[in-house]
PDB file of C-alpha atoms in Angstrom:
ATOM      1  CA  MET A  19     137.235 114.603 122.190  1.00  0.00           C
ATOM      2  CA  SER A  20     135.945 117.625 123.859  1.00  0.00           C
ATOM      3  CA  LEU A  21     131.499 116.720 124.944  1.00  0.00           C
ATOM      4  CA  PRO A  22     130.310 119.477 121.973  1.00  0.00           C
ATOM      5  CA  VAL A  23     128.571 122.362 123.354  1.00  0.00           C
ATOM      6  CA  SER A  24     127.258 124.392 120.624  1.00  0.00           C
ATOM      7  CA  ILE A  25     124.742 123.638 117.812  1.00  0.00           C
ATOM      8  CA  ARG A  26     124.617 126.563 115.116  1.00  0.00           C
ATOM      9  CA  PRO A  27     123.909 127.972 111.330  1.00  0.00           C
ATOM     10  CA  ALA A  28     126.790 125.823 109.384  1.00  0.00           C
ATOM     11  CA  THR A  29     129.322 128.927 107.272  1.00  0.00           C
ATOM     12  CA  ALA A  30     131.079 128.541 104.694  1.00  0.00           C
ATOM     13  CA  ALA A  31     134.095 128.268 106.543  1.00  0.00           C
ATOM     14  CA  ASP A  32     132.923 124.475 108.192  1.00  0.00           C
ATOM     15  CA  LEU A  33     132.393 123.158 104.574  1.00  0.00           C
ATOM     16  CA  PRO A  34     136.028 120.634 104.826  1.00  0.00           C
ATOM     17  CA  ALA A  35     134.294 119.442 108.592  1.00  0.00           C
ATOM     18  CA  ILE A  36     131.479 118.799 106.717  1.00  0.00           C
ATOM     19  CA  LEU A  37     133.030 116.862 103.972  1.00  0.00           C
ATOM     20  CA  ASP A  38     135.887 114.752 105.975  1.00  0.00           C
ATOM     21  CA  ILE A  39     132.443 113.720 108.073  1.00  0.00           C
ATOM     22  CA  TYR A  40     130.263 112.893 105.000  1.00  0.00           C
ATOM     23  CA  ASN A  41     133.202 111.273 102.950  1.00  0.00           C
ATOM     24  CA  HIS A  42     133.595 109.224 105.930  1.00  0.00           C
ATOM     25  CA  ALA A  43     130.720 107.783 105.881  1.00  0.00           C
ATOM     26  CA  VAL A  44     130.535 107.441 102.062  1.00  0.00           C
ATOM     27  CA  LEU A  45     133.719 105.173 102.502  1.00  0.00           C
ATOM     28  CA  HIS A  46     132.921 103.518 105.298  1.00  0.00           C
ATOM     29  CA  THR A  47     129.406 103.003 106.309  1.00  0.00           C
ATOM     30  CA  THR A  48     125.522 101.955 104.075  1.00  0.00           C
ATOM     31  CA  ALA A  49     124.592 105.676 105.916  1.00  0.00           C
ATOM     32  CA  THR A  50     124.490 106.925 102.145  1.00  0.00           C
ATOM     33  CA  TYR A  51     124.533 105.056  98.987  1.00  0.00           C
ATOM     34  CA  ASP A  52     127.183 107.156  97.518  1.00  0.00           C
ATOM     35  CA  HIS A  53     130.123 104.881  96.997  1.00  0.00           C
ATOM     36  CA  THR A  54     133.208 107.634  95.738  1.00  0.00           C
ATOM     37  CA  PRO A  55     134.185 110.564  98.149  1.00  0.00           C
ATOM     38  CA  VAL A  56     132.650 113.944  96.851  1.00  0.00           C
ATOM     39  CA  SER A  57     134.857 117.532  96.659  1.00  0.00           C
ATOM     40  CA  LEU A  58     134.913 119.918  98.516  1.00  0.00           C
ATOM     41  CA  GLN A  59     133.600 122.168  95.317  1.00  0.00           C
ATOM     42  CA  SER A  60     130.443 119.484  95.078  1.00  0.00           C
ATOM     43  CA  ARG A  61     130.086 120.356  99.484  1.00  0.00           C
ATOM     44  CA  GLU A  62     130.317 123.823  98.350  1.00  0.00           C
ATOM     45  CA  GLU A  63     127.639 124.323  95.246  1.00  0.00           C
ATOM     46  CA  TRP A  64     125.112 121.632  98.090  1.00  0.00           C
ATOM     47  CA  PHE A  65     125.947 124.232 100.405  1.00  0.00           C
ATOM     48  CA  ALA A  66     124.984 127.299  98.426  1.00  0.00           C
ATOM     49  CA  GLY A  67     121.782 125.013  97.518  1.00  0.00           C
ATOM     50  CA  ARG A  68     120.438 124.988 100.781  1.00  0.00           C
ATOM     51  CA  GLN A  69     121.059 128.543 101.281  1.00  0.00           C
ATOM     52  CA  ARG A  70     119.490 129.873  98.116  1.00  0.00           C
ATOM     53  CA  GLU A  71     116.811 127.154  98.711  1.00  0.00           C
ATOM     54  CA  GLY A  72     116.374 128.668 102.395  1.00  0.00           C
ATOM     55  CA  PHE A  73     117.015 124.712 104.240  1.00  0.00           C
ATOM     56  CA  PRO A  74     118.904 124.910 107.363  1.00  0.00           C
ATOM     57  CA  VAL A  75     122.887 123.138 107.611  1.00  0.00           C
ATOM     58  CA  LEU A  76     123.793 122.632 111.138  1.00  0.00           C
ATOM     59  CA  VAL A  77     127.240 122.269 112.997  1.00  0.00           C
ATOM     60  CA  ALA A  78     127.436 120.378 116.569  1.00  0.00           C
ATOM     61  CA  GLU A  79     130.629 122.541 117.403  1.00  0.00           C
ATOM     62  CA  ASP A  80     133.146 120.999 120.436  1.00  0.00           C
ATOM     63  CA  ASP A  81     134.585 123.147 123.334  1.00  0.00           C
ATOM     64  CA  GLY A  82     137.482 123.195 121.405  1.00  0.00           C
ATOM     65  CA  GLY A  83     135.689 124.735 118.412  1.00  0.00           C
ATOM     66  CA  ALA A  84     136.023 121.811 115.949  1.00  0.00           C
ATOM     67  CA  VAL A  85     132.938 120.087 114.124  1.00  0.00           C
ATOM     68  CA  VAL A  86     131.916 116.692 115.067  1.00  0.00           C
ATOM     69  CA  GLY A  87     128.425 116.524 113.244  1.00  0.00           C
ATOM     70  CA  TRP A  88     126.037 118.003 110.917  1.00  0.00           C
ATOM     71  CA  ALA A  89     122.638 117.908 110.191  1.00  0.00           C
ATOM     72  CA  SER A  90     120.198 119.470 106.759  1.00  0.00           C
ATOM     73  CA  TYR A  91     116.922 118.641 105.053  1.00  0.00           C
ATOM     74  CA  GLY A  92     115.322 119.641 101.410  1.00  0.00           C
ATOM     75  CA  PRO A  93     113.089 119.028  99.212  1.00  0.00           C
ATOM     76  CA  PHE A  94     111.723 115.524 100.085  1.00  0.00           C
ATOM     77  CA  ARG A  95     110.966 115.660  95.916  1.00  0.00           C
ATOM     78  CA  PRO A  96     110.706 118.542  93.176  1.00  0.00           C
ATOM     79  CA  LYS A  97     106.272 118.615  92.474  1.00  0.00           C
ATOM     80  CA  LEU A  98     104.399 121.265  94.272  1.00  0.00           C
ATOM     81  CA  GLY A  99     102.546 118.920  96.119  1.00  0.00           C
ATOM     82  CA  TYR A 100     105.301 117.696  98.484  1.00  0.00           C
ATOM     83  CA  SER A 101     106.160 121.326  98.977  1.00  0.00           C
ATOM     84  CA  ARG A 102     105.530 121.026 103.025  1.00  0.00           C
ATOM     85  CA  THR A 103     107.323 117.534 103.130  1.00  0.00           C
ATOM     86  CA  VAL A 104     111.349 117.488 104.088  1.00  0.00           C
ATOM     87  CA  GLU A 105     114.326 114.633 103.732  1.00  0.00           C
ATOM     88  CA  HIS A 106     116.788 115.111 106.450  1.00  0.00           C
ATOM     89  CA  SER A 107     120.183 114.205 107.131  1.00  0.00           C
ATOM     90  CA  VAL A 108     122.472 113.823 110.202  1.00  0.00           C
ATOM     91  CA  TYR A 109     125.429 112.808 109.749  1.00  0.00           C
ATOM     92  CA  LEU A 110     128.296 112.745 112.767  1.00  0.00           C
ATOM     93  CA  SER A 111     132.124 111.991 113.616  1.00  0.00           C
ATOM     94  CA  PRO A 112     132.714 108.704 114.795  1.00  0.00           C
ATOM     95  CA  ALA A 113     134.270 110.441 117.505  1.00  0.00           C
ATOM     96  CA  ALA A 114     131.163 111.508 118.376  1.00  0.00           C
ATOM     97  CA  GLN A 115     128.208 109.535 118.010  1.00  0.00           C
ATOM     98  CA  GLY A 116     126.678 107.511 120.784  1.00  0.00           C
ATOM     99  CA  GLN A 117     126.608 110.768 122.821  1.00  0.00           C
ATOM    100  CA  GLY A 118     123.568 111.869 121.816  1.00  0.00           C
ATOM    101  CA  LEU A 119     124.539 114.700 120.092  1.00  0.00           C
ATOM    102  CA  GLY A 120     122.975 113.170 116.770  1.00  0.00           C
ATOM    103  CA  GLY A 121     119.488 113.691 118.941  1.00  0.00           C
ATOM    104  CA  GLN A 122     120.635 117.466 119.563  1.00  0.00           C
ATOM    105  CA  LEU A 123     120.887 117.923 116.227  1.00  0.00           C
ATOM    106  CA  LEU A 124     117.741 115.882 114.543  1.00  0.00           C
ATOM    107  CA  GLU A 125     115.565 118.056 117.733  1.00  0.00           C
ATOM    108  CA  ALA A 126     116.855 121.352 116.127  1.00  0.00           C
ATOM    109  CA  LEU A 127     116.386 120.377 112.115  1.00  0.00           C
ATOM    110  CA  ILE A 128     112.412 119.198 113.356  1.00  0.00           C
ATOM    111  CA  ALA A 129     111.970 122.668 115.409  1.00  0.00           C
ATOM    112  CA  GLN A 130     113.030 124.543 112.811  1.00  0.00           C
ATOM    113  CA  ALA A 131     111.054 123.017 110.118  1.00  0.00           C
ATOM    114  CA  THR A 132     107.749 123.238 112.213  1.00  0.00           C
ATOM    115  CA  THR A 133     108.465 126.835 112.778  1.00  0.00           C
ATOM    116  CA  GLU A 134     108.918 127.287 108.560  1.00  0.00           C
ATOM    117  CA  GLY A 135     105.626 125.963 108.359  1.00  0.00           C
ATOM    118  CA  TYR A 136     106.423 121.932 106.958  1.00  0.00           C
ATOM    119  CA  HIS A 137     103.750 119.393 107.706  1.00  0.00           C
ATOM    120  CA  LEU A 138     106.341 115.929 107.019  1.00  0.00           C
ATOM    121  CA  MET A 139     109.936 115.193 107.999  1.00  0.00           C
ATOM    122  CA  ILE A 140     111.401 111.623 106.034  1.00  0.00           C
ATOM    123  CA  GLY A 141     114.067 110.303 106.068  1.00  0.00           C
ATOM    124  CA  VAL A 142     115.859 106.966 104.360  1.00  0.00           C
ATOM    125  CA  VAL A 143     117.887 104.429 106.425  1.00  0.00           C
ATOM    126  CA  ASP A 144     120.350 101.813 105.336  1.00  0.00           C
ATOM    127  CA  ALA A 145     117.176  98.782 106.853  1.00  0.00           C
ATOM    128  CA  GLU A 146     120.246  97.503 107.779  1.00  0.00           C
ATOM    129  CA  ASN A 147     121.478  99.877 109.911  1.00  0.00           C
ATOM    130  CA  ASP A 148     119.717  99.174 113.059  1.00  0.00           C
ATOM    131  CA  GLY A 149     121.129 101.707 115.410  1.00  0.00           C
ATOM    132  CA  SER A 150     120.081 104.639 112.913  1.00  0.00           C
ATOM    133  CA  LEU A 151     116.399 102.872 112.971  1.00  0.00           C
ATOM    134  CA  ARG A 152     116.493 102.743 116.290  1.00  0.00           C
ATOM    135  CA  PHE A 153     118.043 106.805 117.128  1.00  0.00           C
ATOM    136  CA  HIS A 154     114.889 108.105 114.462  1.00  0.00           C
ATOM    137  CA  GLU A 155     112.531 105.844 116.828  1.00  0.00           C
ATOM    138  CA  ARG A 156     113.186 107.912 119.755  1.00  0.00           C
ATOM    139  CA  HIS A 157     112.294 110.729 117.821  1.00  0.00           C
ATOM    140  CA  GLY A 158     109.119 110.209 116.820  1.00  0.00           C
ATOM    141  CA  PHE A 159     109.507 108.868 113.534  1.00  0.00           C
ATOM    142  CA  SER A 160     108.081 105.457 112.194  1.00  0.00           C
ATOM    143  CA  GLU A 161     108.804 103.543 109.214  1.00  0.00           C
ATOM    144  CA  ALA A 162     106.339 103.824 106.817  1.00  0.00           C
ATOM    145  CA  GLY A 163     108.049 101.451 104.288  1.00  0.00           C
ATOM    146  CA  ARG A 164     111.094  99.883 102.826  1.00  0.00           C
ATOM    147  CA  LEU A 165     112.201  99.421  98.903  1.00  0.00           C
ATOM    148  CA  PRO A 166     113.804  96.212  98.602  1.00  0.00           C
ATOM    149  CA  GLN A 167     117.699  96.160  96.946  1.00  0.00           C
ATOM    150  CA  ALA A 168     117.040 100.013  95.885  1.00  0.00           C
ATOM    151  CA  GLY A 169     120.301 100.240  96.164  1.00  0.00           C
ATOM    152  CA  HIS A 170     124.273  98.997  96.255  1.00  0.00           C
ATOM    153  CA  LYS A 171     127.567  99.272  97.913  1.00  0.00           C
ATOM    154  CA  PHE A 172     130.139  97.306  99.356  1.00  0.00           C
ATOM    155  CA  GLY A 173     128.541  93.878  96.620  1.00  0.00           C
ATOM    156  CA  ARG A 174     125.503  93.691  97.871  1.00  0.00           C
ATOM    157  CA  TRP A 175     121.722  95.008  97.486  1.00  0.00           C
ATOM    158  CA  LEU A 176     120.523  96.920  99.979  1.00  0.00           C
ATOM    159  CA  ASP A 177     117.273  98.070 101.450  1.00  0.00           C
ATOM    160  CA  ALA A 178     116.278 101.252 102.087  1.00  0.00           C
ATOM    161  CA  THR A 179     113.854 102.035 104.478  1.00  0.00           C
ATOM    162  CA  PHE A 180     111.592 105.449 104.130  1.00  0.00           C
ATOM    163  CA  VAL A 181     111.047 107.064 108.156  1.00  0.00           C
ATOM    164  CA  VAL A 182     108.403 109.914 108.994  1.00  0.00           C
ATOM    165  CA  ARG A 183     107.268 111.983 111.504  1.00  0.00           C
ATOM    166  CA  ARG A 184     104.616 113.996 111.233  1.00  0.00           C
ATOM    167  CA  LEU A 185     105.688 117.726 112.328  1.00  0.00           C
ATOM    168  CA  GLN A 186     102.143 119.299 113.279  1.00  0.00           C
ATOM    169  CA  GLU A 187      98.593 119.008 112.000  1.00  0.00           C
ATOM    170  CA  MET A 188      97.881 121.133 109.059  1.00  0.00           C
ATOM    171  CA  ASP A 189      95.272 121.789 106.109  1.00  0.00           C
ATOM    172  CA  ALA A 190      96.244 120.863 103.296  1.00  0.00           C
ATOM    173  CA  PRO A 191      97.223 124.372 100.607  1.00  0.00           C
ATOM    174  CA  GLY A 192      94.762 124.423  98.305  1.00  0.00           C
ATOM    175  CA  HIS A 193      94.887 123.187  94.610  1.00  0.00           C
ATOM    176  CA  GLY A 194      98.102 125.111  93.122  1.00  0.00           C
ATOM    177  CA  GLU A 195      99.252 126.874  96.269  1.00  0.00           C
ATOM    178  CA  GLN A 196     102.776 125.866  97.762  1.00  0.00           C
TER     179      GLN A 196
END
């Protein structure tokens, strides 16, 4: 694989690669608790929703133009009181892992979320995924709690770990304000 050289906003043309990367994680890891691969149509609907709601989808592209990773954030919960909090995802192709690319994608998300005025970024990580937990710690996240047996996959119960990073200090919005 050629080393990644750019991170850029995703386009609809990137969705097949985003789908392949995500579905690999579905089939082989506990990075997502989805059990079955998702369809291109579902990724198209997800992408359209992200665009409509103003949330980023970024891709990492190697010097040959191949998408080797992607990252996004979206709403943490739909209630107004969570409007300054986002939940993120970062996924890499197996060949792109361990080269610092995930960190580049995550730092780009953090920068964008900070610029857009978000206060807190949350990640949900399988508690047995030590690599992802260390990755988040290196990027300023701390463990905020574990939900024992919150999910299941591959015939076993899985604990979900919430990791958080405060993006910036700010006063809380007034009651009823976003």
